[in-house]
mmCIF file of C-alpha atoms and ligand atoms in Angstrom:
data_model
loop_
_atom_site.group_PDB
_atom_site.id
_atom_site.type_symbol
_atom_site.label_atom_id
_atom_site.label_comp_id
_atom_site.label_asym_id
_atom_site.label_seq_id
_atom_site.Cartn_x
_atom_site.Cartn_y
_atom_site.Cartn_z
ATOM 1 C CA MET A 1 0.181 0.049 -0.270
ATOM 2 C CA ARG A 2 1.531 3.041 -1.327
ATOM 3 C CA LYS A 3 0.534 6.408 1.465
ATOM 4 C CA PRO A 4 -1.232 9.029 -0.335
ATOM 5 C CA ILE A 5 1.199 12.077 -0.996
ATOM 6 C CA ILE A 6 -0.264 15.917 -1.108
ATOM 7 C CA ALA A 7 1.827 18.610 -1.270
ATOM 8 C CA GLY A 8 1.497 22.325 -1.935
ATOM 9 C CA ASN A 9 3.503 24.340 -4.191
ATOM 10 C CA TRP A 10 3.475 27.771 -3.070
ATOM 11 C CA LYS A 11 5.535 28.653 -6.242
ATOM 12 C CA MET A 12 6.921 32.277 -5.895
ATOM 13 C CA TYR A 13 4.103 33.663 -4.286
ATOM 14 C CA ASN A 14 3.179 34.634 -0.062
ATOM 15 C CA SER A 15 5.601 37.260 1.978
ATOM 16 C CA LEU A 16 6.469 36.427 5.283
ATOM 17 C CA GLU A 17 3.352 37.575 7.175
ATOM 18 C CA GLU A 18 1.536 35.983 4.252
ATOM 19 C CA ALA A 19 2.878 32.601 4.606
ATOM 20 C CA LYS A 20 2.507 32.588 8.522
ATOM 21 C CA LEU A 21 -1.165 33.046 8.260
ATOM 22 C CA LEU A 22 -1.601 30.345 4.894
ATOM 23 C CA VAL A 23 0.089 27.366 7.266
ATOM 24 C CA ALA A 24 -1.977 28.518 10.258
ATOM 25 C CA GLY A 25 -5.219 28.145 8.402
ATOM 26 C CA ILE A 26 -4.288 25.205 7.122
ATOM 27 C CA LEU A 27 -3.018 22.993 10.546
ATOM 28 C CA GLU A 28 -6.441 24.084 11.378
ATOM 29 C CA LYS A 29 -8.378 22.701 8.638
ATOM 30 C CA VAL A 30 -5.974 19.409 8.600
ATOM 31 C CA LYS A 31 -4.132 18.828 12.394
ATOM 32 C CA ASP A 32 -6.918 15.336 12.504
ATOM 33 C CA VAL A 33 -5.332 14.271 9.223
ATOM 34 C CA LYS A 34 -3.261 10.921 9.925
ATOM 35 C CA ASP A 35 -3.685 9.151 6.283
ATOM 36 C CA VAL A 36 -1.860 11.314 4.530
ATOM 37 C CA GLN A 37 1.541 12.868 3.698
ATOM 38 C CA ILE A 38 0.969 16.497 3.581
ATOM 39 C CA ILE A 39 4.094 18.637 2.457
ATOM 40 C CA LEU A 40 4.365 22.792 1.888
ATOM 41 C CA CYS A 41 6.664 23.575 -0.484
ATOM 42 C CA PRO A 42 7.127 27.575 0.519
ATOM 43 C CA SER A 43 9.758 29.880 -1.614
ATOM 44 C CA PHE A 44 13.135 30.271 0.284
ATOM 45 C CA THR A 45 12.767 33.221 2.203
ATOM 46 C CA ALA A 46 9.199 31.789 3.786
ATOM 47 C CA LEU A 47 11.055 28.332 4.986
ATOM 48 C CA ALA A 48 12.595 28.997 8.084
ATOM 49 C CA VAL A 49 9.013 30.631 9.394
ATOM 50 C CA VAL A 50 7.234 27.770 8.209
ATOM 51 C CA SER A 51 9.569 25.058 9.432
ATOM 52 C CA GLU A 52 8.679 26.100 12.661
ATOM 53 C CA ILE A 53 5.295 26.435 12.411
ATOM 54 C CA VAL A 54 5.223 22.917 11.172
ATOM 55 C CA LYS A 55 7.546 21.589 14.222
ATOM 56 C CA ASN A 56 5.989 18.429 15.597
ATOM 57 C CA THR A 57 2.719 18.727 13.539
ATOM 58 C CA GLY A 58 3.413 15.479 10.662
ATOM 59 C CA ILE A 59 3.411 18.172 7.909
ATOM 60 C CA GLU A 60 6.616 18.017 5.975
ATOM 61 C CA LEU A 61 8.793 20.215 4.388
ATOM 62 C CA GLY A 62 10.054 21.046 0.914
ATOM 63 C CA ALA A 63 12.055 23.541 -1.379
ATOM 64 C CA GLN A 64 11.109 24.324 -4.684
ATOM 65 C CA ASN A 65 14.915 23.926 -6.138
ATOM 66 C CA CYS A 66 18.190 23.869 -5.418
ATOM 67 C CA HIS A 67 21.706 23.632 -7.010
ATOM 68 C CA TYR A 68 23.241 20.696 -7.742
ATOM 69 C CA GLN A 69 26.816 21.551 -5.936
ATOM 70 C CA GLU A 70 26.974 21.646 -1.602
ATOM 71 C CA LYS A 71 28.782 25.558 -2.440
ATOM 72 C CA GLY A 72 30.670 27.546 -4.558
ATOM 73 C CA ALA A 73 30.752 30.423 -6.055
ATOM 74 C CA PHE A 74 27.052 30.240 -7.717
ATOM 75 C CA THR A 75 25.575 33.969 -6.999
ATOM 76 C CA GLY A 76 22.035 33.257 -6.273
ATOM 77 C CA GLU A 77 21.303 29.930 -5.592
ATOM 78 C CA VAL A 78 20.870 27.766 -2.955
ATOM 79 C CA SER A 79 22.882 24.680 -1.792
ATOM 80 C CA PRO A 80 20.852 21.273 -1.082
ATOM 81 C CA LYS A 81 22.682 21.032 2.312
ATOM 82 C CA PHE A 82 21.491 24.497 3.240
ATOM 83 C CA LEU A 83 18.254 23.348 3.026
ATOM 84 C CA LEU A 84 18.650 20.508 5.631
ATOM 85 C CA ASP A 85 19.515 23.655 7.667
ATOM 86 C CA PHE A 86 15.689 24.323 7.355
ATOM 87 C CA GLY A 87 14.260 20.886 7.940
ATOM 88 C CA CYS A 88 13.635 20.299 4.817
ATOM 89 C CA LYS A 89 13.007 16.500 3.684
ATOM 90 C CA TYR A 90 11.465 17.290 0.148
ATOM 91 C CA VAL A 91 12.762 19.198 -3.005
ATOM 92 C CA ILE A 92 10.996 19.811 -6.152
ATOM 93 C CA ILE A 93 13.271 18.883 -8.966
ATOM 94 C CA GLY A 94 12.515 19.716 -12.520
ATOM 95 C CA HIS A 95 9.452 21.238 -12.385
ATOM 96 C CA SER A 96 8.044 22.801 -16.053
ATOM 97 C CA GLU A 97 8.357 26.172 -15.121
ATOM 98 C CA ARG A 98 12.104 25.527 -14.396
ATOM 99 C CA ARG A 99 12.716 24.053 -17.755
ATOM 100 C CA GLN A 100 11.115 26.768 -19.555
ATOM 101 C CA TYR A 101 11.618 30.029 -18.143
ATOM 102 C CA PHE A 102 15.227 29.382 -16.655
ATOM 103 C CA GLY A 103 16.201 26.723 -19.482
ATOM 104 C CA GLU A 104 16.684 23.395 -17.012
ATOM 105 C CA ASP A 105 17.538 20.165 -19.431
ATOM 106 C CA ASP A 106 17.323 16.696 -17.813
ATOM 107 C CA ALA A 107 21.115 17.049 -17.889
ATOM 108 C CA LEU A 108 20.663 19.430 -15.416
ATOM 109 C CA ILE A 109 18.021 17.585 -13.845
ATOM 110 C CA ASN A 110 19.799 14.268 -13.486
ATOM 111 C CA ARG A 111 23.182 16.241 -10.980
ATOM 112 C CA LYS A 112 20.579 17.709 -9.091
ATOM 113 C CA LEU A 113 18.211 14.909 -8.560
ATOM 114 C CA LYS A 114 21.923 13.217 -7.835
ATOM 115 C CA ALA A 115 23.065 16.063 -5.514
ATOM 116 C CA VAL A 116 19.961 15.984 -3.296
ATOM 117 C CA MET A 117 19.455 12.338 -2.904
ATOM 118 C CA GLY A 118 23.324 12.355 -1.695
ATOM 119 C CA PHE A 119 22.355 15.004 0.840
ATOM 120 C CA GLY A 120 19.725 12.279 1.852
ATOM 121 C CA LEU A 121 16.900 14.749 0.684
ATOM 122 C CA PHE A 122 13.958 13.406 -0.913
ATOM 123 C CA PRO A 123 13.525 14.826 -4.676
ATOM 124 C CA ILE A 124 9.852 15.592 -5.764
ATOM 125 C CA PHE A 125 11.106 14.721 -9.600
ATOM 126 C CA CYS A 126 8.563 16.616 -12.059
ATOM 127 C CA ILE A 127 8.366 15.607 -15.847
ATOM 128 C CA GLY A 128 5.385 15.832 -18.364
ATOM 129 C CA GLU A 129 4.768 16.455 -22.074
ATOM 130 C CA THR A 130 3.623 20.307 -23.830
ATOM 131 C CA LEU A 131 0.504 20.278 -25.436
ATOM 132 C CA ASP A 132 1.970 20.169 -28.904
ATOM 133 C CA GLN A 133 3.849 17.074 -27.922
ATOM 134 C CA ARG A 134 0.404 15.427 -26.645
ATOM 135 C CA ASN A 135 -1.323 16.446 -29.809
ATOM 136 C CA GLN A 136 1.669 15.046 -32.147
ATOM 137 C CA LYS A 137 1.111 11.732 -29.664
ATOM 138 C CA GLN A 138 4.498 12.238 -28.534
ATOM 139 C CA THR A 139 3.808 11.686 -25.154
ATOM 140 C CA PHE A 140 5.318 8.628 -24.029
ATOM 141 C CA ASP A 141 8.341 9.108 -25.596
ATOM 142 C CA VAL A 142 9.138 12.378 -24.224
ATOM 143 C CA LEU A 143 8.183 11.149 -20.843
ATOM 144 C CA LYS A 144 10.352 8.026 -21.369
ATOM 145 C CA GLY A 145 13.374 10.134 -22.302
ATOM 146 C CA GLN A 146 12.788 12.416 -19.082
ATOM 147 C CA VAL A 147 12.482 9.729 -16.666
ATOM 148 C CA LEU A 148 15.393 7.981 -17.849
ATOM 149 C CA LYS A 149 17.661 11.009 -18.539
ATOM 150 C CA GLY A 150 16.984 12.467 -15.124
ATOM 151 C CA LEU A 151 17.923 9.040 -13.101
ATOM 152 C CA GLU A 152 20.739 7.683 -14.596
ATOM 153 C CA GLY A 153 22.839 6.385 -12.795
ATOM 154 C CA ILE A 154 20.616 6.874 -9.927
ATOM 155 C CA SER A 155 19.699 3.206 -7.607
ATOM 156 C CA LEU A 156 16.427 3.949 -6.154
ATOM 157 C CA SER A 157 18.076 1.501 -3.871
ATOM 158 C CA ASP A 158 15.170 2.862 -1.451
ATOM 159 C CA PRO A 159 11.743 3.689 -3.591
ATOM 160 C CA LEU A 160 9.885 5.779 -0.913
ATOM 161 C CA LYS A 161 13.139 8.292 -1.376
ATOM 162 C CA MET A 162 11.903 9.947 -4.574
ATOM 163 C CA VAL A 163 8.437 10.995 -5.431
ATOM 164 C CA LEU A 164 7.748 11.154 -9.110
ATOM 165 C CA ALA A 165 5.360 14.251 -10.285
ATOM 166 C CA TYR A 166 3.458 13.878 -13.540
ATOM 167 C CA GLU A 167 2.502 17.344 -14.672
ATOM 168 C CA PRO A 168 1.474 17.805 -18.066
ATOM 169 C CA VAL A 169 2.534 21.112 -19.019
ATOM 170 C CA TRP A 170 -1.193 22.137 -20.223
ATOM 171 C CA ALA A 171 -2.526 21.478 -17.169
ATOM 172 C CA ILE A 172 -0.627 23.510 -15.177
ATOM 173 C CA GLY A 173 -2.072 27.094 -13.932
ATOM 174 C CA THR A 174 -4.749 26.480 -16.968
ATOM 175 C CA GLY A 175 -7.525 25.238 -14.982
ATOM 176 C CA VAL A 176 -7.163 22.249 -17.250
ATOM 177 C CA THR A 177 -6.643 18.996 -15.783
ATOM 178 C CA ALA A 178 -6.119 15.630 -17.493
ATOM 179 C CA THR A 179 -8.875 13.386 -17.355
ATOM 180 C CA LYS A 180 -8.664 10.525 -14.691
ATOM 181 C CA GLU A 181 -8.593 8.125 -17.374
ATOM 182 C CA GLN A 182 -6.021 10.689 -19.045
ATOM 183 C CA ALA A 183 -4.015 10.686 -15.749
ATOM 184 C CA GLN A 184 -3.636 6.639 -15.396
ATOM 185 C CA GLU A 185 -2.954 6.137 -18.669
ATOM 186 C CA VAL A 186 0.284 7.825 -18.317
ATOM 187 C CA HIS A 187 0.855 6.887 -14.794
ATOM 188 C CA LYS A 188 0.440 3.261 -15.245
ATOM 189 C CA TYR A 189 2.794 4.024 -18.326
ATOM 190 C CA LEU A 190 5.286 5.458 -15.893
ATOM 191 C CA ARG A 191 5.149 2.770 -13.426
ATOM 192 C CA ASP A 192 5.832 0.071 -15.929
ATOM 193 C CA LEU A 193 8.854 2.075 -17.219
ATOM 194 C CA LEU A 194 10.002 2.174 -13.729
ATOM 195 C CA SER A 195 9.902 -1.005 -13.547
ATOM 196 C CA GLU A 196 12.451 -2.215 -16.793
ATOM 197 C CA THR A 197 15.203 -0.475 -15.007
ATOM 198 C CA TRP A 198 14.678 -0.669 -11.349
ATOM 199 C CA GLY A 199 12.455 -3.639 -11.450
ATOM 200 C CA ARG A 200 8.656 -4.578 -10.277
ATOM 201 C CA GLU A 201 9.361 -4.108 -6.182
ATOM 202 C CA THR A 202 10.892 -0.683 -6.756
ATOM 203 C CA ALA A 203 8.484 0.346 -9.317
ATOM 204 C CA ASP A 204 5.511 -0.910 -7.316
ATOM 205 C CA ARG A 205 6.205 1.085 -4.045
ATOM 206 C CA VAL A 206 7.543 4.555 -6.416
ATOM 207 C CA ARG A 207 4.469 7.235 -5.246
ATOM 208 C CA ILE A 208 3.322 8.772 -8.404
ATOM 209 C CA GLN A 209 1.644 12.307 -7.872
ATOM 210 C CA TYR A 210 -0.071 14.264 -10.727
ATOM 211 C CA GLY A 211 -0.203 17.607 -10.806
ATOM 212 C CA GLY A 212 -1.991 20.368 -13.606
ATOM 213 C CA SER A 213 -5.216 21.741 -12.469
ATOM 214 C CA VAL A 214 -6.175 20.163 -9.013
ATOM 215 C CA LYS A 215 -8.499 21.212 -6.873
ATOM 216 C CA PRO A 216 -11.372 19.917 -4.588
ATOM 217 C CA GLU A 217 -13.962 18.911 -7.192
ATOM 218 C CA ASN A 218 -11.278 16.971 -9.007
ATOM 219 C CA ILE A 219 -9.350 15.055 -6.659
ATOM 220 C CA ALA A 220 -11.101 11.999 -5.110
ATOM 221 C CA GLU A 221 -11.649 10.829 -8.736
ATOM 222 C CA LEU A 222 -8.218 11.128 -9.356
ATOM 223 C CA MET A 223 -7.312 9.986 -5.875
ATOM 224 C CA GLU A 224 -9.548 6.314 -7.016
ATOM 225 C CA GLN A 225 -6.974 5.693 -9.590
ATOM 226 C CA PRO A 226 -5.257 2.743 -9.309
ATOM 227 C CA ASP A 227 -1.829 4.029 -10.272
ATOM 228 C CA ILE A 228 -1.733 7.270 -8.813
ATOM 229 C CA ASP A 229 -0.641 8.478 -5.040
ATOM 230 C CA GLY A 230 -1.436 11.559 -4.443
ATOM 231 C CA ALA A 231 -0.839 14.882 -6.133
ATOM 232 C CA LEU A 232 1.098 18.236 -6.358
ATOM 233 C CA VAL A 233 -0.734 21.524 -5.805
ATOM 234 C CA GLY A 234 -0.507 24.638 -6.612
ATOM 235 C CA GLY A 235 -3.032 27.507 -7.424
ATOM 236 C CA ALA A 236 -5.406 25.640 -5.277
ATOM 237 C CA SER A 237 -2.639 25.068 -2.097
ATOM 238 C CA LEU A 238 -2.721 29.219 -1.603
ATOM 239 C CA ASP A 239 -5.618 28.677 -0.324
ATOM 240 C CA PRO A 240 -6.533 26.721 3.271
ATOM 241 C CA GLU A 241 -10.289 26.259 2.143
ATOM 242 C CA SER A 242 -9.183 23.952 -1.032
ATOM 243 C CA PHE A 243 -5.844 22.758 0.046
ATOM 244 C CA SER A 244 -7.492 21.254 3.369
ATOM 245 C CA ARG A 245 -10.570 19.838 0.866
ATOM 246 C CA ILE A 246 -8.358 18.419 -1.336
ATOM 247 C CA ILE A 247 -6.101 16.242 1.818
ATOM 248 C CA LYS A 248 -9.023 15.810 2.843
ATOM 249 C CA PHE A 249 -10.053 13.860 -0.586
ATOM 250 C CA LYS A 250 -12.055 10.889 1.113
ATOM 251 C CA GLY A 251 -14.457 12.922 2.286
HETATM 252 C C1 PEP B 301 2.727 23.033 -10.096
HETATM 253 O O1 PEP B 301 2.821 23.985 -9.428
HETATM 254 O O2 PEP B 301 2.324 22.267 -9.676
HETATM 255 C C2 PEP B 301 0.777 23.000 -10.031
HETATM 256 C C3 PEP B 301 0.500 22.157 -10.809
HETATM 257 O O3 PEP B 301 0.490 23.943 -10.551
HETATM 258 P P1 PEP B 301 -1.510 24.321 -10.095
HETATM 259 O O4 PEP B 301 -2.068 23.215 -9.301
HETATM 260 O O5 PEP B 301 -1.685 25.701 -10.399
HETATM 261 O O6 PEP B 301 -1.871 23.625 -11.845
#
């Protein structure tokens, strides 16, 4: 049994005061939830404050990005090692906004994945096809390339230490969600793909999140799919009411 895992990606939203209010609002609404793993990914500037507030609550902390080196002359970058100072456990790696706006390619993402795992952090490794690629029936090829290049040289000896997030680019922040059938078809493909390289037992234990306009209205049907183990939530994670309803998808 894979434990459901729901993560909120706050992107570049929330000043310190807004972050405090948001996390307090979420905590209040999900304090009784035990059977879902909850992760909050604020911006770097709010990590320290959010870390203090979620301490001993069961809610875990993630960052949205990091560099692949431990230290060095990389102005403006953040070392994966520094994230440990805040009690971060997770890091989003390869988000489509980083691929699209910051030129991150599979080789760079592979270096980042190796680095964060080397520091004992758990990556939320994002992959996804564009609308053009889907229309041209390239979805599976694109995803295969992203997964195999991203994870090249990584043993996945503990499958719980990486979360894969399928985020079709056309569904992120657009209000258009993949149908449950579209999402399940891809998640099953990804699990089978993982099993080809890392074995069935490992593939069956890796959690695969869906991301792309997840809302309280569509989370339940997505979570009913056999290969969907959770969600990476952007917009709807910025509102305590919406995010808590997503977390409480079982009703
Ligand atoms: C995301 O940022 O990872 C995301 C899925 O965003 P949204 O939920 O807003 O589509």
